[in-house]
PDB file of C-alpha atoms in Angstrom:
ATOM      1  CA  UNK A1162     -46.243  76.156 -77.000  1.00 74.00           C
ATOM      2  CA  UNK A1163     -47.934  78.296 -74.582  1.00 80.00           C
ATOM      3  CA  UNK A1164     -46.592  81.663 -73.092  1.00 79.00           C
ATOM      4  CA  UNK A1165     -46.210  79.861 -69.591  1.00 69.00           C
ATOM      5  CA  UNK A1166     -44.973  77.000 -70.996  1.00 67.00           C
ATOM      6  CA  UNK A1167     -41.992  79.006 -72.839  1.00 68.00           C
ATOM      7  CA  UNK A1168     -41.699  80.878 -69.506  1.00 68.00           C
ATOM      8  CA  UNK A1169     -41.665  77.718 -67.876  1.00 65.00           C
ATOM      9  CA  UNK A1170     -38.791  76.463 -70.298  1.00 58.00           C
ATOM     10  CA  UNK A1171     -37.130  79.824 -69.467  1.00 69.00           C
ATOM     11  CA  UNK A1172     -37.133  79.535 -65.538  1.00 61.00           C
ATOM     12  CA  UNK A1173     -35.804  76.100 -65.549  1.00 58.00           C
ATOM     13  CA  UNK A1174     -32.729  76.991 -68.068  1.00 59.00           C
ATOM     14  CA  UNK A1175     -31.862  79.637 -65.698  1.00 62.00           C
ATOM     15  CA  UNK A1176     -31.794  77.428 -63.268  1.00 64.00           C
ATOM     16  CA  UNK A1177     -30.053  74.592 -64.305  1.00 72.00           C
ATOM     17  CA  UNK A1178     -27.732  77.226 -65.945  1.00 61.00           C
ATOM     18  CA  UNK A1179     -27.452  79.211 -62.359  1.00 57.00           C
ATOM     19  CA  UNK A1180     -26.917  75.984 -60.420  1.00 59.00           C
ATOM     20  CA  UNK A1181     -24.029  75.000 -63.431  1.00 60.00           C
ATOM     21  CA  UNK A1182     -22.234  78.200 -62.767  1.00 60.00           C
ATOM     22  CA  UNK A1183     -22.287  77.844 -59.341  1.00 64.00           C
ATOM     23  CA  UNK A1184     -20.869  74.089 -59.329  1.00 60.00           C
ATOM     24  CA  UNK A1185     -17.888  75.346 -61.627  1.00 61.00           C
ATOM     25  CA  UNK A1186     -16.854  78.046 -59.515  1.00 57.00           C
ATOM     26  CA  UNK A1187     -17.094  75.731 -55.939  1.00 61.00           C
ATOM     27  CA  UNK A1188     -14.958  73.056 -58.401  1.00 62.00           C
ATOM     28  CA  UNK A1189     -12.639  76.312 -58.941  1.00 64.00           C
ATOM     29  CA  UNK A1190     -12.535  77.310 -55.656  1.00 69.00           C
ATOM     30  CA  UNK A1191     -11.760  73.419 -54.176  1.00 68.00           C
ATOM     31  CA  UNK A1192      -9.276  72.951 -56.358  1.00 66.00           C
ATOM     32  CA  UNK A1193      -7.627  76.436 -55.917  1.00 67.00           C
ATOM     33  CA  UNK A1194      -7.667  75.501 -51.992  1.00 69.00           C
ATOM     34  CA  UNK A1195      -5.857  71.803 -53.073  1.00 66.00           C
ATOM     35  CA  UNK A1196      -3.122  73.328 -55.058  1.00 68.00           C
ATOM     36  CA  UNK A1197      -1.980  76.440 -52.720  1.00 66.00           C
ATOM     37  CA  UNK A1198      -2.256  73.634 -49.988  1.00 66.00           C
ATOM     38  CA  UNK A1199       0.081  71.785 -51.848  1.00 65.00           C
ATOM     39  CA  UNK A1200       2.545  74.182 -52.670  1.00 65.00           C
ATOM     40  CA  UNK A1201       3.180  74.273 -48.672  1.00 65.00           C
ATOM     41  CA  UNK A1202       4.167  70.888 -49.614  1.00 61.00           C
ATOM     42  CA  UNK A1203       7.064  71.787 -51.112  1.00 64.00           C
ATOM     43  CA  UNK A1204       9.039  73.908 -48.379  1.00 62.00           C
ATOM     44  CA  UNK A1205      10.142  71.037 -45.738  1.00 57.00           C
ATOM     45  CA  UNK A1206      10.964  67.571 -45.421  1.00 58.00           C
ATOM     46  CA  UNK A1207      11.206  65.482 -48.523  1.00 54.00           C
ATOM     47  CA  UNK A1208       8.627  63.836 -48.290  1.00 62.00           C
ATOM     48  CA  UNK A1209       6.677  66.684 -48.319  1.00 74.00           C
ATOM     49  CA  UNK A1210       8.767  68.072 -51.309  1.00 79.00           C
ATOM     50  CA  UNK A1211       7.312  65.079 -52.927  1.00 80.00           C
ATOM     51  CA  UNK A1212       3.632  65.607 -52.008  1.00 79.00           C
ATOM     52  CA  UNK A1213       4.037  69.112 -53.718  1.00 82.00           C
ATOM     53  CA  UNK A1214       5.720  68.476 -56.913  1.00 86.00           C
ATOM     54  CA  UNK A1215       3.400  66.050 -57.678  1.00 84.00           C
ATOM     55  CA  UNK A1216       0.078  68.436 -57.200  1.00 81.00           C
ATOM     56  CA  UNK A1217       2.216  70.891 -59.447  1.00 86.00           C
ATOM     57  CA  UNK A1218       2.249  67.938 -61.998  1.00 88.00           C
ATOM     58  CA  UNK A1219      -0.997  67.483 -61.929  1.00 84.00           C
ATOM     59  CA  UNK A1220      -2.030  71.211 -62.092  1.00 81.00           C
ATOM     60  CA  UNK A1221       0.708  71.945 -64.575  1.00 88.00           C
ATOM     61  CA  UNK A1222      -1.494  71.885 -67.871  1.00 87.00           C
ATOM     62  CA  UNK A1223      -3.498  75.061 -66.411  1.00 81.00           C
ATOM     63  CA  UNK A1224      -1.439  78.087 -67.730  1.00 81.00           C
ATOM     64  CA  UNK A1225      -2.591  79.967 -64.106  1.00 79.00           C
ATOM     65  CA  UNK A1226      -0.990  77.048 -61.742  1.00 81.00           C
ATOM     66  CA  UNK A1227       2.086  76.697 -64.072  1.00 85.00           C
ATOM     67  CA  UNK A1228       2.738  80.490 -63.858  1.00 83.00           C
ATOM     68  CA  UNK A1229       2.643  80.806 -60.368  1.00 81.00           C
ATOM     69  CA  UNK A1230       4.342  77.327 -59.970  1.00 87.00           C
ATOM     70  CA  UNK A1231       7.389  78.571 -61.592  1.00 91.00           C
ATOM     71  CA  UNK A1232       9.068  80.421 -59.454  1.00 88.00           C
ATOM     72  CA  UNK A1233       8.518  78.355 -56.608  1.00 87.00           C
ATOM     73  CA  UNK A1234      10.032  75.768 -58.395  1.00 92.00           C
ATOM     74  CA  UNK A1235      13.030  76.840 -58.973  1.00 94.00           C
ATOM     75  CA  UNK A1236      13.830  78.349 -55.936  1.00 91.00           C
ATOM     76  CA  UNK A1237      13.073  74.897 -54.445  1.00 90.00           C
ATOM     77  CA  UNK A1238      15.836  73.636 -57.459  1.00 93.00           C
ATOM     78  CA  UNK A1239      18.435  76.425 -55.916  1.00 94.00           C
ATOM     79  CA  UNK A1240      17.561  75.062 -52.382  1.00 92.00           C
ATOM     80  CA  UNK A1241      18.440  71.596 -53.154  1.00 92.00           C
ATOM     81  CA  UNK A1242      21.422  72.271 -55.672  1.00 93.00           C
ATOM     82  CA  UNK A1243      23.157  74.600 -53.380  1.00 92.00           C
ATOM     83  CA  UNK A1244      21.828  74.487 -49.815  1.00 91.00           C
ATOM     84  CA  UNK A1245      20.441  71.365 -49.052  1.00 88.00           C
ATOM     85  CA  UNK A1246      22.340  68.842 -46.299  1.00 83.00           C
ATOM     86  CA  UNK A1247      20.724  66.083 -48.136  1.00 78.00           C
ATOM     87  CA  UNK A1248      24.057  65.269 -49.867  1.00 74.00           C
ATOM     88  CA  UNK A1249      23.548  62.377 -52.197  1.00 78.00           C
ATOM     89  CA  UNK A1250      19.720  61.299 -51.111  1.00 84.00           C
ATOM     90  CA  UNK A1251      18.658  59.506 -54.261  1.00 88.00           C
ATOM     91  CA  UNK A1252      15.030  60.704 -53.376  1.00 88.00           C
ATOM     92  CA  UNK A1253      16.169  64.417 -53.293  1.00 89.00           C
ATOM     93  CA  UNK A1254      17.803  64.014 -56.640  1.00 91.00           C
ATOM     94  CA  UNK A1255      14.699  62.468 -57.951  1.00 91.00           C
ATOM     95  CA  UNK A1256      12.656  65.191 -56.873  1.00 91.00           C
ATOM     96  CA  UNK A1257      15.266  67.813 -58.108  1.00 93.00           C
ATOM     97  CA  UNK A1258      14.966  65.998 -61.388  1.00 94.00           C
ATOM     98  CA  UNK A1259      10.993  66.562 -61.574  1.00 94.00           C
ATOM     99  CA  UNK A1260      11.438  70.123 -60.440  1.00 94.00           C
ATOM    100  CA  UNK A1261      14.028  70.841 -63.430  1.00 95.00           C
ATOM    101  CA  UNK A1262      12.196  68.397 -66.296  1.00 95.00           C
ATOM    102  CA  UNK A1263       8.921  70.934 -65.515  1.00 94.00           C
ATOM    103  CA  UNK A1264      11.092  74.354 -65.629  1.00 94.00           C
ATOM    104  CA  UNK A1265      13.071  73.044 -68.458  1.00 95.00           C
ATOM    105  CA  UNK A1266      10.548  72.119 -70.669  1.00 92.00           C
ATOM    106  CA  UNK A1267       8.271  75.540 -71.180  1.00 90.00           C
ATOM    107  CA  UNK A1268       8.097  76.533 -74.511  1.00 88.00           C
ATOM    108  CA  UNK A1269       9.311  80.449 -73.498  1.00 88.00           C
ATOM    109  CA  UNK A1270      10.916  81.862 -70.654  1.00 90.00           C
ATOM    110  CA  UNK A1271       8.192  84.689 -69.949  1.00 89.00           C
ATOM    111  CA  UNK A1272       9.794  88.492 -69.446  1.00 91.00           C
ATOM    112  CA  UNK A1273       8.587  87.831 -65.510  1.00 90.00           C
ATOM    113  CA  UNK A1274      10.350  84.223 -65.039  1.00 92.00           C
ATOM    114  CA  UNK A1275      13.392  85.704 -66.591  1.00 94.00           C
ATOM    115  CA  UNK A1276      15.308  86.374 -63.122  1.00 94.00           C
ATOM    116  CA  UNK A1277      14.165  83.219 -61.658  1.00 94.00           C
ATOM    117  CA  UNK A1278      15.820  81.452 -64.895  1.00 94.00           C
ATOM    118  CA  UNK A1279      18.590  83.109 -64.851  1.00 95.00           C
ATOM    119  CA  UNK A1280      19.437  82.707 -60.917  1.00 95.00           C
ATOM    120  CA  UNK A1281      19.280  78.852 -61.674  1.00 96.00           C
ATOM    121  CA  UNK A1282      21.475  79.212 -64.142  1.00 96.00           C
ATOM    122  CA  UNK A1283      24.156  80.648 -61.861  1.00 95.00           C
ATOM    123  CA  UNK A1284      23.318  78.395 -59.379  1.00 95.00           C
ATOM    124  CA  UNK A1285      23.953  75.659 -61.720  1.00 95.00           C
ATOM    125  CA  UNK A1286      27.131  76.797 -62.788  1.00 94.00           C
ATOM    126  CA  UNK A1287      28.267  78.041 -59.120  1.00 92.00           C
ATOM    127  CA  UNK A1288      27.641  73.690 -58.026  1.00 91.00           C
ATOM    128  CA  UNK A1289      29.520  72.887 -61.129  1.00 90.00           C
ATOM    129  CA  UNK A1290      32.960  75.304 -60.155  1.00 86.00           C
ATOM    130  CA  UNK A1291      32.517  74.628 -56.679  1.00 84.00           C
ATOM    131  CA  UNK A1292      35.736  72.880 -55.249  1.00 75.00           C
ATOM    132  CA  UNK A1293      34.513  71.861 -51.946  1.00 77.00           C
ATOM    133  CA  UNK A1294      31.165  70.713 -51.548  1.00 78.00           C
ATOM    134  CA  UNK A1295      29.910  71.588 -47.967  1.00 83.00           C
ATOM    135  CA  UNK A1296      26.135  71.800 -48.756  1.00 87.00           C
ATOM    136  CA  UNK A1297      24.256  71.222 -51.679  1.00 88.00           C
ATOM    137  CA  UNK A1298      22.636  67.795 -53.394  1.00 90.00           C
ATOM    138  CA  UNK A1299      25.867  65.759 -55.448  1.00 89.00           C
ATOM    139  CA  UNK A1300      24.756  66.155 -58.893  1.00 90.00           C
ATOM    140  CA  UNK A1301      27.003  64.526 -61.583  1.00 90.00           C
ATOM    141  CA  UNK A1302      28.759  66.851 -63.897  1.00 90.00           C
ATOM    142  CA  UNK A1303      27.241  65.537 -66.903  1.00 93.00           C
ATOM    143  CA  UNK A1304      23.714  66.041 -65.595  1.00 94.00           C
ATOM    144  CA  UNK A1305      24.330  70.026 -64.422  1.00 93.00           C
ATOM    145  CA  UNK A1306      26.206  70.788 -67.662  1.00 94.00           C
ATOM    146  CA  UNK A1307      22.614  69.149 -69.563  1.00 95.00           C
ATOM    147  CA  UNK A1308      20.521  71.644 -67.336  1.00 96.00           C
ATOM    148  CA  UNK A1309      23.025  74.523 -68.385  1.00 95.00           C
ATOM    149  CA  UNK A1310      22.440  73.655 -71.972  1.00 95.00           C
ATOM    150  CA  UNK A1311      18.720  73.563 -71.800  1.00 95.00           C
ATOM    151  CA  UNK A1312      18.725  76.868 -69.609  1.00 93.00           C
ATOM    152  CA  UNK A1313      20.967  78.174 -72.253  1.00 93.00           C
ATOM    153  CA  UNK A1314      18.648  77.605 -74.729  1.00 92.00           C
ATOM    154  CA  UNK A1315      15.499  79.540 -73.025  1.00 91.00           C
ATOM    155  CA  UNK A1316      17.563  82.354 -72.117  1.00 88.00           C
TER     156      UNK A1316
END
């Protein structure tokens, strides 16, 4: 092999390593733009709720979307367990249910998720010593003592 073929060889590695780079960070960058898109999704009507659990889903392996995810989700969890006018929407307890199955199931509570945790946790138990239930989703007993458990079990 010649000196200008090796250079050759050298320029078009470059290249095709150059152009590589630069098609993983526009794929980064799209789907960067999809998900914080889709966590707008999840303030709003529930329908929209819906739209933006499901990008979390899909996003949920990737340690950098699940991080920021958390938080959001469980705020959203506190809306609907003690704010919401949804009452007993069976879509709105579905959703609640995808919201708690992806908060519940982390392996470790990390040092910054701690207060989030813990303020569902007295949200759960302020829905389940409530008397009168003026706002908030109606979530069986049985199903908010399970959360309490699990929550109990991270923290």
């Amino acid at each position: 092999m010649t000196i200008s073929e090796i250079i050759t060889l050298i320029v078009a590695l470059g290249g095709w390593g150059l152009a590589a780079f630069i098609a993983w960070l526009n794929y980064r960058q799209k789907s960067d733009e999809i998900f914080y898109h889709a966590l707008d999704w999840l303030s709003g009507k529930s329908q929209r709720r819906n739209l933006g659990i499901a990008a979390i889903e899909a996003y949920w392996e990737n340690n950098r979307f699940r991080d920021m995810s958390i938080s959001l989700l469980i705020n959203s969890a506190i809306y609907l367990i003690l704010e919401s006018h949804q009452e007993d929407a069976e879509h709105e307890l579905n959703n609640l249910s995808r919201m708690m199955n992806l908060v519940l199931n982390v392996k470790q509570v990390s040092k910054r998720h701690r207060f989030h945790y813990n303020s569902l946790y007295d949200a759960l138990k302020k829905a389940k010593s409530r008397e009168k239930q003026e706002k908030g989703l109606v979530i069986p007993g049985e199903k908010l003592d399970e959360w309490s458990r699990r929550l109990e079990t991270l923290l």
